[in-house]
Tab-separated table of C-alpha atoms in Angstrom:
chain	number	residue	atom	x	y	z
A	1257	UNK	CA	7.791	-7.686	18.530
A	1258	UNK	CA	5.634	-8.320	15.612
A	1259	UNK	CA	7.453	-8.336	12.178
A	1260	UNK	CA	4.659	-6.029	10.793
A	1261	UNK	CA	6.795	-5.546	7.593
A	1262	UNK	CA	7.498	-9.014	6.542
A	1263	UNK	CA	3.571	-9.744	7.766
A	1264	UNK	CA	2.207	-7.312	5.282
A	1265	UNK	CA	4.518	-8.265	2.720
A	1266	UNK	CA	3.311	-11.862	2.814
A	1267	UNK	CA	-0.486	-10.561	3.450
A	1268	UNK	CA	-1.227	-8.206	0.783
A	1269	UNK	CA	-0.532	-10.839	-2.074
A	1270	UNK	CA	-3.641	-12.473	-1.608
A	1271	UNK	CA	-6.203	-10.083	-1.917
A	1272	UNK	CA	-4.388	-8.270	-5.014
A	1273	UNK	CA	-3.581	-11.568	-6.666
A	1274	UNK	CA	-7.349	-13.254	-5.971
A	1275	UNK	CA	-9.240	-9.816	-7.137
A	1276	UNK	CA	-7.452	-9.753	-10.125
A	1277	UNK	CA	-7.945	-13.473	-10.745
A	1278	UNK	CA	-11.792	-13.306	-9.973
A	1279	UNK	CA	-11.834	-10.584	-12.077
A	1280	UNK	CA	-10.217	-12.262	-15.254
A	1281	UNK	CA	-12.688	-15.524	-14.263
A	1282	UNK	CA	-15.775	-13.093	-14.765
A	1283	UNK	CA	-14.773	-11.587	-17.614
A	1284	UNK	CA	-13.651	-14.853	-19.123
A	1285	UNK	CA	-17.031	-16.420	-18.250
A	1286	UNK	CA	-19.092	-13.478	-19.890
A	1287	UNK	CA	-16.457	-13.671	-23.241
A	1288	UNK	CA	-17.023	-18.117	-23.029
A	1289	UNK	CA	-20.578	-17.223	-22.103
A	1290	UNK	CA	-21.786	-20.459	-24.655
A	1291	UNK	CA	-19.189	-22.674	-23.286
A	1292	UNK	CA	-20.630	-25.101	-20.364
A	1293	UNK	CA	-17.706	-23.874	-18.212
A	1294	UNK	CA	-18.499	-20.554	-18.220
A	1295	UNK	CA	-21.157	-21.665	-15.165
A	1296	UNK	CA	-17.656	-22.741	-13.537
A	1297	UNK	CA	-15.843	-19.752	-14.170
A	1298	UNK	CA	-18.293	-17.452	-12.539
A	1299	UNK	CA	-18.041	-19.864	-9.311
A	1300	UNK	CA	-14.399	-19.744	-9.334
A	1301	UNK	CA	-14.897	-15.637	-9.334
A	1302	UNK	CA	-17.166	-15.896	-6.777
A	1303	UNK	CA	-15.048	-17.991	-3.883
A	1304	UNK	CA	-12.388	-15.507	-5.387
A	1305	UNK	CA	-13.745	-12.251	-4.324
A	1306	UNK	CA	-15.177	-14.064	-0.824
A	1307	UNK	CA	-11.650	-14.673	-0.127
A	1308	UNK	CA	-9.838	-11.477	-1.036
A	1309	UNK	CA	-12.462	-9.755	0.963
A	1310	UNK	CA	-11.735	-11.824	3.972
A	1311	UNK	CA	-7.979	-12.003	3.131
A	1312	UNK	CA	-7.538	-7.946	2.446
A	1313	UNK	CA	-8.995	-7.710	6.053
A	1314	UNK	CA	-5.264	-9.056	7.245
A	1315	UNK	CA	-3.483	-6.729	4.781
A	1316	UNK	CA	-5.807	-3.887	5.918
A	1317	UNK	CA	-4.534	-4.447	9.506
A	1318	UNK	CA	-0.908	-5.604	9.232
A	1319	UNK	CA	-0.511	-2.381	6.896
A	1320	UNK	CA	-2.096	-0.241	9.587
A	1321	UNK	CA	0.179	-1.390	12.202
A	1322	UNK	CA	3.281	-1.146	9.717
A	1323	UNK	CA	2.629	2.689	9.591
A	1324	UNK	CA	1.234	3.301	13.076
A	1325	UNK	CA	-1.826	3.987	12.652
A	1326	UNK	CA	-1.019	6.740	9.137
A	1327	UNK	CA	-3.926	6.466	7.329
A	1328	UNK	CA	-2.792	8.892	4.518
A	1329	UNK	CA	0.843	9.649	4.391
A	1330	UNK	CA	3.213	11.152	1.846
A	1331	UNK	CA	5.256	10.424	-1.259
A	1332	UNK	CA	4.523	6.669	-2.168
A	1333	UNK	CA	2.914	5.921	0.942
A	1334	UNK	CA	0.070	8.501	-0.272
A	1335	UNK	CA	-0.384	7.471	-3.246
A	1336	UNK	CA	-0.377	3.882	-2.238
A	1337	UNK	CA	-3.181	4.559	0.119
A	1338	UNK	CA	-5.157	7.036	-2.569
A	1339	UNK	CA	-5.683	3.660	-4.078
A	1340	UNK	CA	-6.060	0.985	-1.844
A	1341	UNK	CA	-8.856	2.761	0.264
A	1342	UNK	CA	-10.931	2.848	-2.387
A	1343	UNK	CA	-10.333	-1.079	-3.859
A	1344	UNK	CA	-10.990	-1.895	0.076
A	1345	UNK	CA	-14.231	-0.261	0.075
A	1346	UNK	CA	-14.939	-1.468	-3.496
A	1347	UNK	CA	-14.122	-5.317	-2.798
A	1348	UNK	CA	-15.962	-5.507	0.419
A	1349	UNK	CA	-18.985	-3.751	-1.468
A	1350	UNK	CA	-18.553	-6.054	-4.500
A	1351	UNK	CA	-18.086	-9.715	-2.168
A	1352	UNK	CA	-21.560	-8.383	0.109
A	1353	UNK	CA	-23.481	-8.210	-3.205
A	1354	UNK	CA	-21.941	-10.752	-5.074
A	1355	UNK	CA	-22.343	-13.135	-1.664
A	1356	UNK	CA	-26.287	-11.998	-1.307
A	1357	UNK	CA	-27.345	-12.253	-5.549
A	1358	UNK	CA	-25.192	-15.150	-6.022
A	1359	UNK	CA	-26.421	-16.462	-9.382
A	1360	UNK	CA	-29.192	-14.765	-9.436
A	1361	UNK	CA	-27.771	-11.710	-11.393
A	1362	UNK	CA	-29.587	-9.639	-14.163
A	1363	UNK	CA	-27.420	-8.682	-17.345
A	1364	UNK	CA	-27.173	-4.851	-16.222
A	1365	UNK	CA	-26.380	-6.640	-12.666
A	1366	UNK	CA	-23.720	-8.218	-14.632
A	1367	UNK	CA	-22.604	-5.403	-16.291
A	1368	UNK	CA	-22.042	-2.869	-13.737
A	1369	UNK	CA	-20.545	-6.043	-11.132
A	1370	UNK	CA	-18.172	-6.399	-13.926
A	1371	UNK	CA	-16.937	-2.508	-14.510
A	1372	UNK	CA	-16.984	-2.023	-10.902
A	1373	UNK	CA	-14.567	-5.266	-10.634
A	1374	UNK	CA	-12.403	-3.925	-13.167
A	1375	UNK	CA	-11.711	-0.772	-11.417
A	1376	UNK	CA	-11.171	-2.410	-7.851
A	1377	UNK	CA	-8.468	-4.380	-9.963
A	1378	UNK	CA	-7.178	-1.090	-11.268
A	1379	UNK	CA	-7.073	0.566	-7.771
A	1380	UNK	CA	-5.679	-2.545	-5.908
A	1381	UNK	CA	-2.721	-3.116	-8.602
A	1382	UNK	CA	-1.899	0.486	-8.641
A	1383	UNK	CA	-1.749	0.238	-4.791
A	1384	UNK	CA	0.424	-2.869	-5.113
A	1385	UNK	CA	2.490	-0.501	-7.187
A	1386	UNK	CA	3.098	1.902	-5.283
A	1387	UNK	CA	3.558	-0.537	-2.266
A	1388	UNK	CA	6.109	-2.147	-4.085
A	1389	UNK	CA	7.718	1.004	-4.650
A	1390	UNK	CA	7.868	1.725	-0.881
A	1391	UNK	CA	9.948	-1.727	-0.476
A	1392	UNK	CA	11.931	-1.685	-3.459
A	1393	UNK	CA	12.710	1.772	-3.845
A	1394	UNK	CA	12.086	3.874	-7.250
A	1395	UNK	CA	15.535	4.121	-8.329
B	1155	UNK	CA	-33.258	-3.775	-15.379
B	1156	UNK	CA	-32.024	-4.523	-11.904
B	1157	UNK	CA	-33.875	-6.969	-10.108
B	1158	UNK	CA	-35.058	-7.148	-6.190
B	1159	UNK	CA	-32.565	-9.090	-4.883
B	1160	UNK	CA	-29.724	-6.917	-6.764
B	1161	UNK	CA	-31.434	-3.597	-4.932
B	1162	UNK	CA	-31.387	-5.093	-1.869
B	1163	UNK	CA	-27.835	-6.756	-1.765
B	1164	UNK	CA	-26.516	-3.564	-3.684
B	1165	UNK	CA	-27.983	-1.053	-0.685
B	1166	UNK	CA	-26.353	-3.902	1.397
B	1167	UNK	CA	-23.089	-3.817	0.487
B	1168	UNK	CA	-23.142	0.073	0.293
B	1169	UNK	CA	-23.547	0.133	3.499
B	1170	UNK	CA	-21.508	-2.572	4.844
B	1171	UNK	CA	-18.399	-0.713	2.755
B	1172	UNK	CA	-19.476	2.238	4.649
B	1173	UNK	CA	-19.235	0.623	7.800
B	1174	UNK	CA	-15.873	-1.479	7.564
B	1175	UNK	CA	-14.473	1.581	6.103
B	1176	UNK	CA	-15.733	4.070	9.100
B	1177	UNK	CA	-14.261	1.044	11.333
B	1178	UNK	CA	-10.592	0.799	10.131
B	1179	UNK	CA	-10.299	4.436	9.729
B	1180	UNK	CA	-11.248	4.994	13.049
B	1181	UNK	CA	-9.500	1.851	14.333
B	1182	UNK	CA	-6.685	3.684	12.472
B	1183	UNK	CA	-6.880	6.806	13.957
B	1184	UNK	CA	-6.793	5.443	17.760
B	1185	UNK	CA	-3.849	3.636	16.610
B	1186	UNK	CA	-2.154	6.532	15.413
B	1187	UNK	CA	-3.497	8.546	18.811
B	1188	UNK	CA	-1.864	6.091	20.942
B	1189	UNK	CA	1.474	5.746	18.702
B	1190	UNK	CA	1.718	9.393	19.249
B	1191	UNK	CA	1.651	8.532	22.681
B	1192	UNK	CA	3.959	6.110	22.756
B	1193	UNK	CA	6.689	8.630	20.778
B	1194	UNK	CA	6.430	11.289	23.288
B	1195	UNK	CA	6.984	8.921	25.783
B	1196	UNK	CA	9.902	7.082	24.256
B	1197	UNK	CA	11.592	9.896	21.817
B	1198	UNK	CA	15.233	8.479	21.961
B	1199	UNK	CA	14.473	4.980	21.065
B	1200	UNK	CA	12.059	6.837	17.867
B	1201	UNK	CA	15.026	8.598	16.738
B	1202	UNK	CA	17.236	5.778	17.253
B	1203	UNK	CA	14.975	3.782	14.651
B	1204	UNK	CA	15.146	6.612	12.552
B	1205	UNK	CA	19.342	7.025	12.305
B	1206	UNK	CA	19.227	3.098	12.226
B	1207	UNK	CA	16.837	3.498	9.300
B	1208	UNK	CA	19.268	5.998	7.972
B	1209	UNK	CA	22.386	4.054	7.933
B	1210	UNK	CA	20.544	0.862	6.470
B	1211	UNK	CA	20.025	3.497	3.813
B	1212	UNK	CA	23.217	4.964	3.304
B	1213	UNK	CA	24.730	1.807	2.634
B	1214	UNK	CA	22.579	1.283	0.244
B	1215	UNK	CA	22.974	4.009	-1.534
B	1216	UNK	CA	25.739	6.309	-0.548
B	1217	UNK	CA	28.558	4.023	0.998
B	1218	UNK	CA	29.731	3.254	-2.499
B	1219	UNK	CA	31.397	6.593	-3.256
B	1220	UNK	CA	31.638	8.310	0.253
B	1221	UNK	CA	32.574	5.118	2.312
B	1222	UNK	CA	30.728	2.314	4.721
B	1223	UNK	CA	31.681	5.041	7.381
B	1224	UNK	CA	31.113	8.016	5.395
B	1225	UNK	CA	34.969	9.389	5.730
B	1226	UNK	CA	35.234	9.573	1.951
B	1227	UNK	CA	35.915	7.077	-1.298
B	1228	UNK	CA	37.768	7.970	-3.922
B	1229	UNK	CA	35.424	9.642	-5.726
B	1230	UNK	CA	33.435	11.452	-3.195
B	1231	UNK	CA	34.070	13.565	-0.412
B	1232	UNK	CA	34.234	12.765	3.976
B	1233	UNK	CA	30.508	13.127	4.992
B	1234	UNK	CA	31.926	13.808	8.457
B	1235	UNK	CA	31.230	16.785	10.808
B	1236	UNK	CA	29.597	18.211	7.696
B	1237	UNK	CA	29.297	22.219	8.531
B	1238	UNK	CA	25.950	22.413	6.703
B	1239	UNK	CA	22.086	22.314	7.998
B	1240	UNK	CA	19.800	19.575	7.688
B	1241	UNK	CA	17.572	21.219	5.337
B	1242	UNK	CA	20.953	21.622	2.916
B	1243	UNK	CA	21.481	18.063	3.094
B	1244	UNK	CA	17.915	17.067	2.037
B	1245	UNK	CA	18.524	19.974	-0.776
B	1246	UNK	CA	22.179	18.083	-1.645
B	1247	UNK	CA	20.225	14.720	-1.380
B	1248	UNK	CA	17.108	15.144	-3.725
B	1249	UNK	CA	18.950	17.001	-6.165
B	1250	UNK	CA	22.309	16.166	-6.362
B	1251	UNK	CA	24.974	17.812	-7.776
B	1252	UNK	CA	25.831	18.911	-11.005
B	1253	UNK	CA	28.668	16.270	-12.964
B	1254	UNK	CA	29.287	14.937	-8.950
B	1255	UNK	CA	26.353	13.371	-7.479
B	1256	UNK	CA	23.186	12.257	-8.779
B	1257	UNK	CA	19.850	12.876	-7.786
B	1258	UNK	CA	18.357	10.554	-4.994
B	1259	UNK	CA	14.898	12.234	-5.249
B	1260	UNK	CA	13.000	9.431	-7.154
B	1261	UNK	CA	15.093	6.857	-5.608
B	1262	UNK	CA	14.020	8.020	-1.650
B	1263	UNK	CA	10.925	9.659	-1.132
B	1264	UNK	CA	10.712	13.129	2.037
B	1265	UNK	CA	10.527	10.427	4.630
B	1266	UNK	CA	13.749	8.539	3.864
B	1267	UNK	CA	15.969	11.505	2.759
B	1268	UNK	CA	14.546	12.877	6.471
B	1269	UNK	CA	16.642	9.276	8.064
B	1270	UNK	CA	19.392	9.409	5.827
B	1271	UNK	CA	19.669	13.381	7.049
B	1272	UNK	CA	19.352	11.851	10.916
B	1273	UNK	CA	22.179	9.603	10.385
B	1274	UNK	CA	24.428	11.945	8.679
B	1275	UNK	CA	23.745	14.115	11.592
B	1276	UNK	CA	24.985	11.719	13.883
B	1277	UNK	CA	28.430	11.252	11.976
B	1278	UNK	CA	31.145	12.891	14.153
């Protein structure tokens, strides 16, 4: 028997924690834009949405099998998934791109990579949230 | 404003979002088709999980006042052979009663109350 719970639990911290870190790179490098590290920043976001692509694949799955297969759900588990369906879709779109332009990004590239990253971040920590909520209990 | 490469990788990713997220919901759904499966063909050992669930639960939460085994504390009543239906123990449950019990309704969401109801069912 699989510990699907424990699995997921352990899982889902990477993608949520890596997004929002990749996020906060990109948005320091564009702040730091006239500091030499900024060029070191926006590699650090890049190998940091790669991997929260490749690492929410594992959440995706383990959280699939923790609910049999309930893609929807009620209470906190709907809500949870209201949000992380849409930072799933949104991180795998944003790693593709961001893995075919590389550097080679125009400033309204930059700009609508950026607004787009902050609202994966948005929907992935308010699915963390609510998955937390599922564990912990809202009481 | 957008260059080539940007077009290209951004009609790229569209559709590779598209596809992974057509894959896992269908992947999803099969799973759920042949969980379904699985229940009819094992119910007692589903709603065993479920009144285990529900205990786990109760001790959380309820064992305090009405007792590890539910016959009663000193503050709360014996939760056994209760004479009321299901749906009046997920009423009792969610909303609690006035200066007795407190609400449990932000606490467990439908799904848990539903164990917590299993269990108590179960109490003879």
């Amino acid at each position: 028997m699989i510990p699907w719970e424990q699995l997921h639990g352990a899982m889902t911290h990477f993608p949520i924690a890596l997004l929002l870190f990749s996020a906060a790179c990109d948005l320091a490098s564009v702040v730091l834009h006239k500091f030499t590290f900024a060029r070191e920043l926006r590699r650090v976001s890049f190998y940091g949405v790669a991997v929260s692509a490749i690492a929410s694949v594992g959440a995706v799955v383990s959280g699939i099998a923790l609910t049999n297969g309930n893609m929807w759900g009620r209470g906190d588990l709907g809500w949870h998934h209201r949000f992380i369906w849409p930072a799933f879709g949104l991180l795998v779109a944003l790693a593709v791109w961001r893995l075919i332009v590389k550097d080679a990004m125009s400033r309204a590239g930059l700009c609508v990579y950026l607004v787009l990253m902050v609202m994966a971040s948005g929907f992935i920590a308010a699915a963390g949230y609510f998955g937390g909520e599922l564990v912990l209990g809202g009481g | 404003m957008f260059n080539e490469v940007e077009i290209r990788a951004a009609t790229t990713a569209f559709i590779a979002s598209v596809c992974v997220l057509t894959v896992t919901f269908v992947g999803g759904g099969i799973y759920w088709q042949h969980n379904g499966r699985l229940a009819k063909d094992k119910p007692s050992s589903e709603s065993e999980a479920l009144v285990a669930k529900g205990r786990s639960l109760f001790l959380q939460s309820c064992s305090h006042c009405h007792g590890r085994d539910a016959d009663g504390g000193e503050d709360a009543p014996s939760l056994l052979k209760l004479q009321i239906s299901g749906a009046h123990m997920t009423l009792v449950i969610q909303n609690g009663i006035k200066d007795e019990m407190p609400s449990f309704a932000k606490k467990y969401n439908d799904a848990d109350v539903e164990k917590i109801v299993a269990y108590l069912k179960t109490l003879k």
